[in-house]
Amino acid sequence: MNSTIKALLFDVYGTLVDVHSVEEKCNELFKDKGKEISILWHQKQLEYSFLRQMMGQYEPFINITLDSLRYTLKKLNHDYDNDNLQLLLEAYKNLSPYQEVKSVLKQMKHKKLAVISNGSRDMLEPLIQNSGLEPFFDEIISVDDIKQFKPTPASYTYALNVLGVEREEVLFMSSNGWDISGARSFGFKTAWINRENSPIEELNLKPRSIYQDLNGILEWK
Amino acid sequence: MNSTIKALLFDVYGTLVDVHSVEEKCNELFKDKGKEISILWHQKQLEYSFLRQMMGQYEPFINITLDSLRYTLKKLNHDYDNDNLQLLLEAYKNLSPYQEVKSVLKQMKHKKLAVISNGSRDMLEPLIQNSGLEPFFDEIISVDDIKQFKPTPASYTYALNVLGVEREEVLFMSSNGWDISGARSFGFKTAWINRENSPIEELNLKPRSIYQDLNGILEWK
């Protein structure tokens, strides 16, 4: 099934690294509230990137990450100061990779491997370095270079331009249903890493393959 | 403060009518699960409209409403059939207006009054009729006419074209922070109907006024 695939393109947040691994630091700073902070933070971060895209009010994802954290702490009635924000942002540059990721990337190293993320380089590059994933990738692609967030067609087009391949030669991996839908709509082959055992998004854009973790993509070796 | 305002433009869902008034029907069909169904349903409905806008995969809001309901029932592990979906869609055409709405609209009738909604006409018009609000409005504006969802600038531009006024002559009301942000970004004067006492969205787009319900706009009489 791998005959036409030249590049494996991975989403980062939620796909290679666990965005909810900030819970620990949240719990340290806001006793026992880590889970609810982490969930709302992530939800507002997505919402703000989508809204800014639609309004034509682009901001780098690092600013959106801080803005959504501020909103979350206010909404959940936690007092905070700038030190808290900086500590949590730092934790966001040190998210943990899922346990199977390195082993899978190692076995796929004969292909062209790349990431595409909504994260701006000031948060994405430290994360990829800190997580030990950097040696595996030929390209680290940030949509901040063109200021168009996923899931716009422009964002996926940019990855094609960087990689120098055709859209049908790309296998795209994400754990995010919205990202898989966007990539499928654009014309990538898609593998949904369905880590939370969720239903398929009701968008008439079904993924090519569904796996419970990244080990599933080994069948594309 | 009303000198330049020629038209009052209202969002509908959440602003004039309570989207969570479907809870009752949900509870009838899925015992005691009305609240969690209603919350996730509304959240996915928003997400799907935003995603379809960004992907360039427009669908009328009535389809998105059904798709997000299907996703919600699957995600929450409820068995359902087509009759359930139709009953809930019918309930969505019969949402209850907030208690102060008619009285306020009556007192503002000397202004041009209009609604602009992401809802398609097949769900928006029955709702406005069933809720008894139709006699108050000069225009019922659905973004489905141009197939661009709020909060895109195109959606708010369309309202201007229908109303025949300038953007600074519009006072825009919504309970939805994302909608207020989009309208402010576009250039309307905005009044956020903050029914849930939430923090202001962290988007550097503050509303002109904030009221806890629609009575607040009486100061623009």
Coordinates of N, CA and C in Angstrom, one line a residue, chain B:
Chain B
M1 N -25.8 58.6 23.5 CA -24.8 57.7 22.9 C -25.4 57.1 21.6
N2 N -26.6 57.5 21.2 CA -27.2 56.8 20.1 C -27.1 57.6 18.8
S3 N -26.4 58.7 18.8 CA -26.5 59.7 17.7 C -26.3 59.0 16.3
T4 N -25.3 58.2 16.2 CA -24.9 57.7 14.9 C -25.5 56.3 14.5
I5 N -26.2 55.7 15.5 CA -26.7 54.4 15.3 C -28.0 54.4 14.5
K6 N -28.0 53.8 13.3 CA -29.3 53.7 12.5 C -29.9 52.3 12.5
A7 N -29.1 51.3 12.8 CA -29.6 49.9 12.8 C -29.1 49.1 14.0
L8 N -30.0 48.3 14.5 CA -29.6 47.4 15.6 C -29.7 46.0 15.0
L9 N -28.5 45.3 15.0 CA -28.4 44.0 14.4 C -28.1 43.0 15.5
F10 N -29.0 42.0 15.5 CA -28.9 41.0 16.5 C -28.5 39.6 16.0
D11 N -27.5 39.0 16.7 CA -27.4 37.5 16.6 C -28.6 36.8 17.1
V12 N -28.8 35.6 16.7 CA -30.0 34.9 17.2 C -29.8 33.8 18.2
Y13 N -29.0 32.8 17.8 CA -28.8 31.6 18.7 C -27.9 32.0 19.9
G14 N -28.5 31.9 21.1 CA -27.8 32.2 22.3 C -28.0 33.7 22.7
T15 N -28.4 34.5 21.8 CA -28.6 35.9 22.0 C -30.0 36.3 22.3
L16 N -30.9 35.9 21.3 CA -32.3 36.1 21.4 C -33.0 34.9 22.0
V17 N -32.5 33.7 21.6 CA -33.2 32.4 22.0 C -32.1 31.6 22.7
D18 N -32.6 30.8 23.6 CA -31.7 29.9 24.5 C -31.5 28.6 23.8
V19 N -30.2 28.4 23.3 CA -30.0 27.1 22.6 C -30.1 25.9 23.5
H20 N -29.9 26.2 24.8 CA -30.0 25.0 25.7 C -31.4 24.7 26.2
S21 N -32.4 25.4 25.6 CA -33.8 25.0 25.8 C -34.1 23.7 25.1
V22 N -33.2 23.2 24.3 CA -33.5 21.8 23.8 C -33.2 20.7 24.8
E23 N -32.6 21.1 25.9 CA -32.3 20.1 27.0 C -33.5 19.3 27.3
E24 N -34.7 19.9 27.4 CA -35.9 19.2 27.8 C -36.2 18.1 26.9
K25 N -36.2 18.4 25.6 CA -36.5 17.3 24.6 C -35.4 16.2 24.6
C26 N -34.1 16.7 24.8 CA -33.0 15.7 24.9 C -33.3 14.8 26.1
N27 N -33.7 15.4 27.2 CA -33.9 14.6 28.5 C -35.0 13.6 28.2
E28 N -36.1 14.0 27.5 CA -37.2 13.0 27.2 C -36.7 11.8 26.4
L29 N -35.8 12.1 25.4 CA -35.3 11.0 24.5 C -34.2 10.2 25.1
F30 N -33.3 10.9 25.9 CA -32.1 10.3 26.4 C -32.0 10.7 27.9
K31 N -32.7 9.8 28.7 CA -33.0 10.1 30.1 C -31.8 10.8 30.9
D32 N -32.1 12.0 31.4 CA -31.1 12.7 32.2 C -29.8 13.1 31.6
K33 N -29.7 12.9 30.3 CA -28.5 13.3 29.6 C -28.6 14.6 28.8
G34 N -29.7 15.3 29.0 CA -30.0 16.5 28.2 C -28.9 17.5 28.2
K35 N -28.4 17.8 29.4 CA -27.4 18.8 29.5 C -26.1 18.5 28.8
E36 N -25.6 17.3 29.0 CA -24.3 17.0 28.3 C -24.5 16.9 26.8
I37 N -25.6 16.4 26.4 CA -25.9 16.4 24.9 C -26.0 17.8 24.4
S38 N -26.7 18.7 25.0 CA -26.9 20.0 24.5 C -25.6 20.8 24.5
I39 N -24.7 20.6 25.5 CA -23.4 21.3 25.5 C -22.5 20.9 24.4
L40 N -22.4 19.5 24.2 CA -21.5 19.0 23.2 C -22.0 19.3 21.8
W41 N -23.3 19.2 21.6 CA -24.0 19.5 20.4 C -23.7 20.9 19.9
H42 N -23.9 21.8 20.8 CA -23.6 23.2 20.4 C -22.1 23.5 20.1
Q43 N -21.3 22.9 20.9 CA -19.8 23.0 20.7 C -19.4 22.5 19.3
K44 N -19.9 21.3 19.0 CA -19.5 20.7 17.7 C -20.2 21.5 16.5
Q45 N -21.3 22.0 16.7 CA -22.0 22.8 15.7 C -21.2 24.0 15.3
L46 N -20.7 24.7 16.3 CA -19.8 25.8 16.1 C -18.5 25.3 15.4
E47 N -17.9 24.3 15.9 CA -16.6 23.8 15.4 C -16.8 23.4 13.9
Y48 N -17.9 22.7 13.6 CA -18.1 22.3 12.2 C -18.3 23.5 11.3
S49 N -19.0 24.5 11.7 CA -19.2 25.7 10.9 C -17.9 26.4 10.6
F50 N -17.0 26.5 11.7 CA -15.7 27.1 11.5 C -14.8 26.3 10.6
L51 N -14.8 25.0 10.8 CA -14.0 24.1 10.0 C -14.4 24.2 8.5
R52 N -15.7 24.1 8.3 CA -16.2 24.1 6.9 C -15.8 25.5 6.2
Q53 N -15.9 26.5 7.0 CA -15.5 27.8 6.4 C -14.0 27.8 6.0
M54 N -13.2 27.3 6.9 CA -11.7 27.4 6.7 C -11.3 26.4 5.6
M55 N -12.0 25.2 5.5 CA -11.7 24.3 4.5 C -12.2 24.6 3.1
G56 N -13.2 25.6 3.1 CA -13.9 25.9 1.8 C -14.8 24.7 1.5
Q57 N -15.5 24.2 2.5 CA -16.5 23.1 2.3 C -17.8 23.5 2.9
Y58 N -18.4 24.6 2.4 CA -19.6 25.1 3.0 C -20.8 24.1 2.9
E59 N -21.5 24.0 4.0 CA -22.8 23.3 4.0 C -23.8 24.2 4.8
P60 N -25.0 24.2 4.4 CA -26.0 24.9 5.2 C -26.1 24.5 6.6
F61 N -26.4 25.4 7.5 CA -26.3 25.2 9.0 C -27.3 24.1 9.4
I62 N -28.3 23.9 8.7 CA -29.3 22.8 9.1 C -28.6 21.4 9.0
N63 N -27.7 21.3 8.0 CA -27.0 20.0 7.8 C -25.9 19.9 8.9
I64 N -25.3 21.0 9.2 CA -24.2 21.0 10.2 C -24.9 20.7 11.6
T65 N -26.1 21.2 11.8 CA -26.8 21.0 13.0 C -27.1 19.5 13.2
L66 N -27.5 18.8 12.1 CA -27.7 17.4 12.2 C -26.4 16.6 12.3
D67 N -25.4 17.0 11.6 CA -24.1 16.3 11.7 C -23.5 16.4 13.1
S68 N -23.6 17.6 13.7 CA -23.0 17.7 15.0 C -23.8 17.0 16.0
L69 N -25.1 16.9 15.8 CA -26.0 16.1 16.7 C -25.6 14.6 16.6
R70 N -25.4 14.1 15.4 CA -25.0 12.7 15.2 C -23.7 12.4 15.9
Y71 N -22.7 13.3 15.7 CA -21.4 13.1 16.3 C -21.6 13.1 17.9
T72 N -22.4 14.0 18.4 CA -22.6 14.1 19.8 C -23.2 12.8 20.4
L73 N -24.2 12.3 19.7 CA -24.9 11.1 20.2 C -23.9 9.9 20.1
K74 N -23.1 9.8 19.1 CA -22.1 8.7 19.0 C -21.1 8.9 20.1
K75 N -20.5 10.1 20.2 CA -19.5 10.3 21.2 C -19.9 9.9 22.6
L76 N -21.2 10.3 22.9 CA -21.7 10.0 24.3 C -22.4 8.6 24.4
N77 N -22.2 7.8 23.3 CA -22.7 6.4 23.4 C -24.2 6.3 23.5
H78 N -24.9 7.1 22.8 CA -26.4 6.9 22.8 C -26.8 6.3 21.5
D79 N -27.6 5.3 21.5 CA -28.2 4.8 20.3 C -29.3 5.8 19.9
Y80 N -29.5 5.9 18.6 CA -30.5 6.9 18.1 C -31.0 6.4 16.7
D81 N -32.1 6.9 16.4 CA -32.6 6.7 15.0 C -33.0 8.0 14.4
N82 N -33.5 7.9 13.1 CA -33.8 9.1 12.4 C -34.9 9.9 13.1
D83 N -35.9 9.2 13.7 CA -36.9 9.9 14.4 C -36.4 10.8 15.5
N84 N -35.4 10.3 16.3 CA -34.8 11.1 17.3 C -34.2 12.3 16.8
L85 N -33.5 12.2 15.6 CA -32.8 13.4 15.0 C -33.9 14.4 14.6
Q86 N -34.9 13.9 14.0 CA -36.0 14.9 13.5 C -36.7 15.5 14.7
L87 N -36.9 14.8 15.7 CA -37.6 15.4 16.9 C -36.7 16.5 17.5
L88 N -35.4 16.3 17.6 CA -34.5 17.3 18.2 C -34.3 18.5 17.2
L89 N -34.3 18.2 15.9 CA -34.2 19.3 15.0 C -35.5 20.2 15.1
E90 N -36.6 19.5 15.2 CA -37.8 20.3 15.4 C -37.8 21.1 16.7
A91 N -37.2 20.5 17.7 CA -37.0 21.3 19.0 C -36.1 22.5 18.8
Y92 N -35.2 22.4 17.8 CA -34.2 23.4 17.5 C -34.9 24.6 16.8
K93 N -36.0 24.3 16.2 CA -36.8 25.3 15.5 C -37.8 26.0 16.5
N94 N -37.8 25.5 17.7 CA -38.7 26.0 18.7 C -38.0 26.4 20.0
L95 N -36.8 26.9 19.9 CA -36.1 27.3 21.0 C -36.8 28.5 21.7
S96 N -36.7 28.6 23.0 CA -37.4 29.7 23.7 C -36.6 31.0 23.7
P97 N -37.3 32.1 23.4 CA -36.6 33.4 23.6 C -36.4 33.7 25.0
Y98 N -35.3 34.4 25.3 CA -35.0 34.8 26.7 C -36.2 35.8 27.1
Q99 N -36.4 35.8 28.4 CA -37.7 36.4 28.9 C -37.8 37.9 28.6
E100 N -36.6 38.6 28.6 CA -36.7 40.1 28.4 C -36.8 40.5 26.9
V101 N -36.6 39.6 26.0 CA -36.3 39.9 24.6 C -37.5 40.7 24.0
K102 N -38.7 40.2 24.1 CA -39.8 40.9 23.4 C -40.0 42.3 24.0
S103 N -40.0 42.5 25.3 CA -40.2 43.8 25.9 C -39.1 44.8 25.4
V104 N -37.9 44.3 25.3 CA -36.8 45.2 24.8 C -37.0 45.6 23.3
L105 N -37.3 44.6 22.5 CA -37.5 44.9 21.1 C -38.6 45.8 20.9
K106 N -39.7 45.7 21.6 CA -40.8 46.6 21.6 C -40.4 48.0 21.8
Q107 N -39.6 48.2 22.8 CA -39.1 49.6 23.1 C -38.1 50.2 22.1
M108 N -37.6 49.3 21.3 CA -36.6 49.8 20.3 C -37.1 49.8 18.9
K109 N -38.4 49.7 18.8 CA -39.1 49.5 17.4 C -38.9 50.7 16.5
H110 N -38.6 51.9 17.1 CA -38.4 53.1 16.3 C -37.1 53.0 15.5
K111 N -36.2 52.1 15.8 CA -34.9 51.9 15.0 C -35.2 50.8 14.0
K112 N -34.2 50.8 13.0 CA -34.2 49.6 12.1 C -33.7 48.4 12.9
L113 N -34.5 47.3 12.9 CA -34.1 46.1 13.7 C -33.9 45.0 12.7
A114 N -32.8 44.2 12.9 CA -32.6 43.1 12.0 C -31.8 42.0 12.8
V115 N -31.9 40.8 12.3 CA -31.0 39.7 12.8 C -30.1 39.2 11.7
I116 N -28.9 38.8 12.1 CA -28.0 38.1 11.2 C -27.6 36.8 11.8
S117 N -27.8 35.7 11.1 CA -27.5 34.4 11.8 C -26.8 33.5 10.8
N118 N -26.0 32.6 11.4 CA -25.4 31.5 10.6 C -26.4 30.5 10.2
G119 N -27.6 30.5 10.8 CA -28.6 29.5 10.5 C -29.1 29.7 9.1
S120 N -29.4 28.6 8.4 CA -30.0 28.7 7.1 C -31.5 29.0 7.2
R121 N -32.1 29.4 6.2 CA -33.5 29.9 6.3 C -34.5 28.8 6.7
D122 N -34.2 27.6 6.3 CA -35.1 26.5 6.7 C -35.2 26.2 8.2
M123 N -34.2 26.7 8.9 CA -34.3 26.6 10.4 C -34.5 27.9 11.1
L124 N -34.0 29.0 10.5 CA -34.0 30.3 11.1 C -35.4 30.9 11.0
E125 N -36.0 30.8 9.8 CA -37.3 31.5 9.7 C -38.4 30.8 10.5
P126 N -38.5 29.4 10.6 CA -39.5 28.8 11.5 C -39.2 29.3 13.0
L127 N -37.9 29.3 13.3 CA -37.6 29.7 14.7 C -38.1 31.1 15.1
I128 N -37.8 32.0 14.1 CA -38.2 33.4 14.4 C -39.8 33.5 14.5
Q129 N -40.4 32.8 13.6 CA -41.9 32.7 13.7 C -42.4 32.1 14.9
N130 N -41.9 30.9 15.2 CA -42.4 30.2 16.4 C -42.1 30.9 17.7
S131 N -41.1 31.7 17.7 CA -40.7 32.4 19.0 C -41.5 33.7 19.1
G132 N -42.3 34.0 18.1 CA -43.1 35.3 18.2 C -42.3 36.5 18.0
L133 N -41.1 36.4 17.5 CA -40.2 37.6 17.3 C -40.4 38.3 15.9
E134 N -41.0 37.6 15.0 CA -41.0 38.1 13.6 C -41.5 39.5 13.4
P135 N -42.6 39.9 14.1 CA -43.1 41.2 13.9 C -42.1 42.4 14.2
F136 N -41.1 42.1 15.0 CA -40.2 43.2 15.4 C -39.1 43.5 14.4
F137 N -38.9 42.6 13.4 CA -37.7 42.8 12.6 C -38.0 43.3 11.2
D138 N -37.2 44.2 10.7 CA -37.3 44.7 9.3 C -36.6 43.7 8.4
E139 N -35.6 43.0 8.9 CA -34.8 42.1 8.0 C -34.4 40.9 8.8
I140 N -34.6 39.7 8.1 CA -34.0 38.4 8.6 C -32.9 38.1 7.7
I141 N -31.7 38.2 8.2 CA -30.5 38.0 7.3 C -29.8 36.7 7.6
S142 N -29.8 35.8 6.6 CA -29.1 34.5 6.8 C -27.8 34.5 6.0
V143 N -26.7 34.1 6.6 CA -25.4 34.1 5.8 C -25.5 33.0 4.8
D144 N -26.5 32.1 4.8 CA -26.6 31.1 3.8 C -26.8 31.7 2.4
D145 N -27.4 33.0 2.4 CA -27.6 33.6 1.1 C -26.2 33.8 0.4
I146 N -25.1 34.0 1.1 CA -23.8 34.2 0.5 C -22.8 33.1 0.8
K147 N -23.2 32.1 1.7 CA -22.4 30.9 2.0 C -21.1 31.3 2.6
Q148 N -21.1 32.2 3.5 CA -19.9 32.6 4.3 C -20.4 32.8 5.7
F149 N -19.8 31.9 6.6 CA -20.3 32.0 8.0 C -19.6 33.2 8.7
K150 N -20.4 33.7 9.7 CA -19.7 34.5 10.7 C -18.7 33.7 11.4
P151 N -17.5 34.2 11.8 CA -17.2 35.7 11.9 C -16.3 36.2 10.7
T152 N -16.5 35.7 9.5 CA -15.8 36.3 8.4 C -16.2 37.7 8.1
P153 N -15.4 38.5 7.7 CA -15.8 39.9 7.3 C -16.9 39.9 6.2
A154 N -16.8 38.9 5.3 CA -17.8 38.8 4.2 C -19.2 38.7 4.8
S155 N -19.4 38.0 5.9 CA -20.7 37.8 6.5 C -21.3 39.1 7.0
Y156 N -20.5 39.9 7.7 CA -21.0 41.1 8.2 C -21.2 42.2 7.1
T157 N -20.3 42.1 6.1 CA -20.5 43.0 4.9 C -21.9 42.8 4.3
Y158 N -22.3 41.5 4.2 CA -23.5 41.2 3.6 C -24.7 41.9 4.4
A159 N -24.6 41.9 5.7 CA -25.6 42.6 6.5 C -25.7 44.1 6.1
L160 N -24.5 44.7 6.0 CA -24.5 46.1 5.6 C -25.2 46.3 4.3
N161 N -24.9 45.4 3.3 CA -25.5 45.6 2.0 C -27.0 45.5 2.1
V162 N -27.5 44.5 2.9 CA -29.0 44.3 3.0 C -29.6 45.6 3.7
L163 N -28.9 46.1 4.7 CA -29.5 47.1 5.5 C -29.3 48.5 4.9
G164 N -28.3 48.6 4.0 CA -28.1 49.9 3.3 C -27.6 51.0 4.3
V165 N -26.7 50.6 5.2 CA -26.1 51.5 6.2 C -24.6 51.3 6.2
E166 N -23.9 52.2 6.8 CA -22.4 52.1 7.0 C -22.1 51.3 8.2
R167 N -20.9 50.8 8.3 CA -20.6 49.9 9.4 C -20.6 50.6 10.8
E168 N -20.2 51.9 10.8 CA -20.2 52.6 12.0 C -21.6 53.1 12.5
E169 N -22.6 52.8 11.6 CA -24.0 53.1 12.0 C -24.7 51.9 12.6
V170 N -24.0 50.8 12.8 CA -24.6 49.6 13.2 C -24.2 49.3 14.7
L171 N -25.2 49.0 15.5 CA -24.9 48.5 16.8 C -25.3 47.0 16.8
F172 N -24.2 46.1 17.0 CA -24.4 44.7 16.9 C -24.4 44.0 18.3
M173 N -25.4 43.2 18.5 CA -25.6 42.5 19.7 C -25.4 41.0 19.6
S174 N -24.5 40.4 20.4 CA -24.4 38.9 20.5 C -24.0 38.5 21.9
S175 N -24.5 37.3 22.3 CA -24.0 36.8 23.5 C -22.7 35.9 23.3
N176 N -22.4 35.7 22.0 CA -21.2 34.9 21.7 C -19.9 35.7 21.6
G177 N -19.0 35.4 22.4 CA -17.7 36.2 22.4 C -17.1 36.2 21.0
W178 N -17.1 35.0 20.3 CA -16.5 34.9 19.0 C -17.2 35.8 18.0
D179 N -18.5 36.0 18.1 CA -19.2 36.8 17.2 C -19.0 38.3 17.5
I180 N -19.0 38.6 18.7 CA -18.7 40.0 19.1 C -17.3 40.4 18.6
S181 N -16.3 39.5 18.8 CA -15.0 39.8 18.3 C -14.9 40.0 16.8
G182 N -15.6 39.1 16.1 CA -15.7 39.2 14.6 C -16.3 40.5 14.2
A183 N -17.4 40.9 14.9 CA -18.1 42.1 14.5 C -17.3 43.4 14.8
R184 N -16.6 43.3 15.9 CA -15.7 44.4 16.3 C -14.6 44.6 15.4
S185 N -14.0 43.4 15.0 CA -12.9 43.4 14.0 C -13.3 44.0 12.7
F186 N -14.6 43.8 12.3 CA -15.2 44.3 11.1 C -15.4 45.8 11.1
G187 N -15.8 46.3 12.3 CA -16.0 47.7 12.5 C -17.4 48.1 13.0
F188 N -18.2 47.1 13.4 CA -19.4 47.5 14.1 C -19.2 48.0 15.5
K189 N -20.1 48.8 16.0 CA -20.2 49.1 17.4 C -20.8 47.8 18.0
T190 N -20.2 47.3 19.1 CA -20.7 46.0 19.6 C -21.1 46.1 21.1
A191 N -22.2 45.4 21.3 CA -22.7 45.2 22.7 C -22.8 43.7 23.0
W192 N -21.9 43.3 23.9 CA -21.8 41.9 24.3 C -22.9 41.6 25.4
I193 N -23.8 40.7 25.0 CA -24.8 40.3 26.0 C -24.2 39.1 26.7
N194 N -23.5 39.4 27.8 CA -22.7 38.4 28.6 C -23.6 37.6 29.6
R195 N -24.4 36.7 29.0 CA -25.4 36.0 29.9 C -24.8 35.1 30.9
E196 N -23.6 34.6 30.6 CA -23.0 33.6 31.5 C -21.9 34.2 32.4
N197 N -21.8 35.6 32.4 CA -20.8 36.2 33.2 C -19.4 35.7 32.9
S198 N -19.0 35.6 31.7 CA -17.7 35.1 31.3 C -16.7 36.2 31.2
P199 N -15.4 35.9 31.2 CA -14.4 36.9 30.9 C -14.4 37.3 29.5
I200 N -13.9 38.5 29.2 CA -13.8 39.0 27.8 C -12.9 38.1 27.0
E201 N -13.2 37.7 25.8 CA -12.3 36.9 25.0 C -10.9 37.6 24.9
E202 N -9.8 36.9 24.9 CA -8.5 37.5 24.9 C -8.0 37.6 23.4
L203 N -8.7 38.5 22.7 CA -8.4 38.6 21.3 C -8.1 40.1 20.9
N204 N -7.9 40.9 21.9 CA -7.6 42.4 21.7 C -8.7 43.0 20.8
L205 N -10.0 42.6 21.1 CA -11.1 43.1 20.3 C -12.3 43.3 21.3
K206 N -12.1 44.3 22.2 CA -13.1 44.4 23.3 C -14.4 45.0 22.8
P207 N -15.5 44.5 23.3 CA -16.8 45.1 23.0 C -16.9 46.5 23.5
R208 N -17.8 47.3 22.8 CA -18.0 48.7 23.1 C -18.8 48.7 24.5
S209 N -19.7 47.8 24.7 CA -20.5 47.8 25.9 C -20.7 46.3 26.3
I210 N -20.9 46.1 27.6 CA -21.2 44.7 28.0 C -22.4 44.8 28.9
Y211 N -23.4 44.0 28.6 CA -24.6 43.9 29.5 C -24.9 42.5 29.9
Q212 N -25.6 42.3 31.0 CA -25.8 40.9 31.5 C -27.0 40.3 30.7
D213 N -27.9 41.2 30.2 CA -29.0 40.7 29.4 C -29.4 41.8 28.4
L214 N -30.4 41.6 27.6 CA -30.7 42.5 26.5 C -31.3 43.8 27.0
N215 N -31.7 43.9 28.3 CA -32.2 45.2 28.8 C -31.2 46.3 28.7
G216 N -29.9 45.9 28.8 CA -28.8 46.9 28.7 C -28.9 47.8 27.5
I217 N -29.4 47.3 26.4 CA -29.3 48.1 25.2 C -30.4 49.2 25.2
L218 N -31.2 49.2 26.2 CA -32.2 50.3 26.3 C -31.6 51.7 26.4
E219 N -30.3 51.7 26.8 CA -29.6 53.0 26.9 C -29.3 53.5 25.5
W220 N -29.5 52.7 24.5 CA -29.2 53.2 23.1 C -30.5 53.7 22.5
K221 N -31.6 53.9 23.3 CA -32.9 54.2 22.7 C -32.9 55.5 22.0

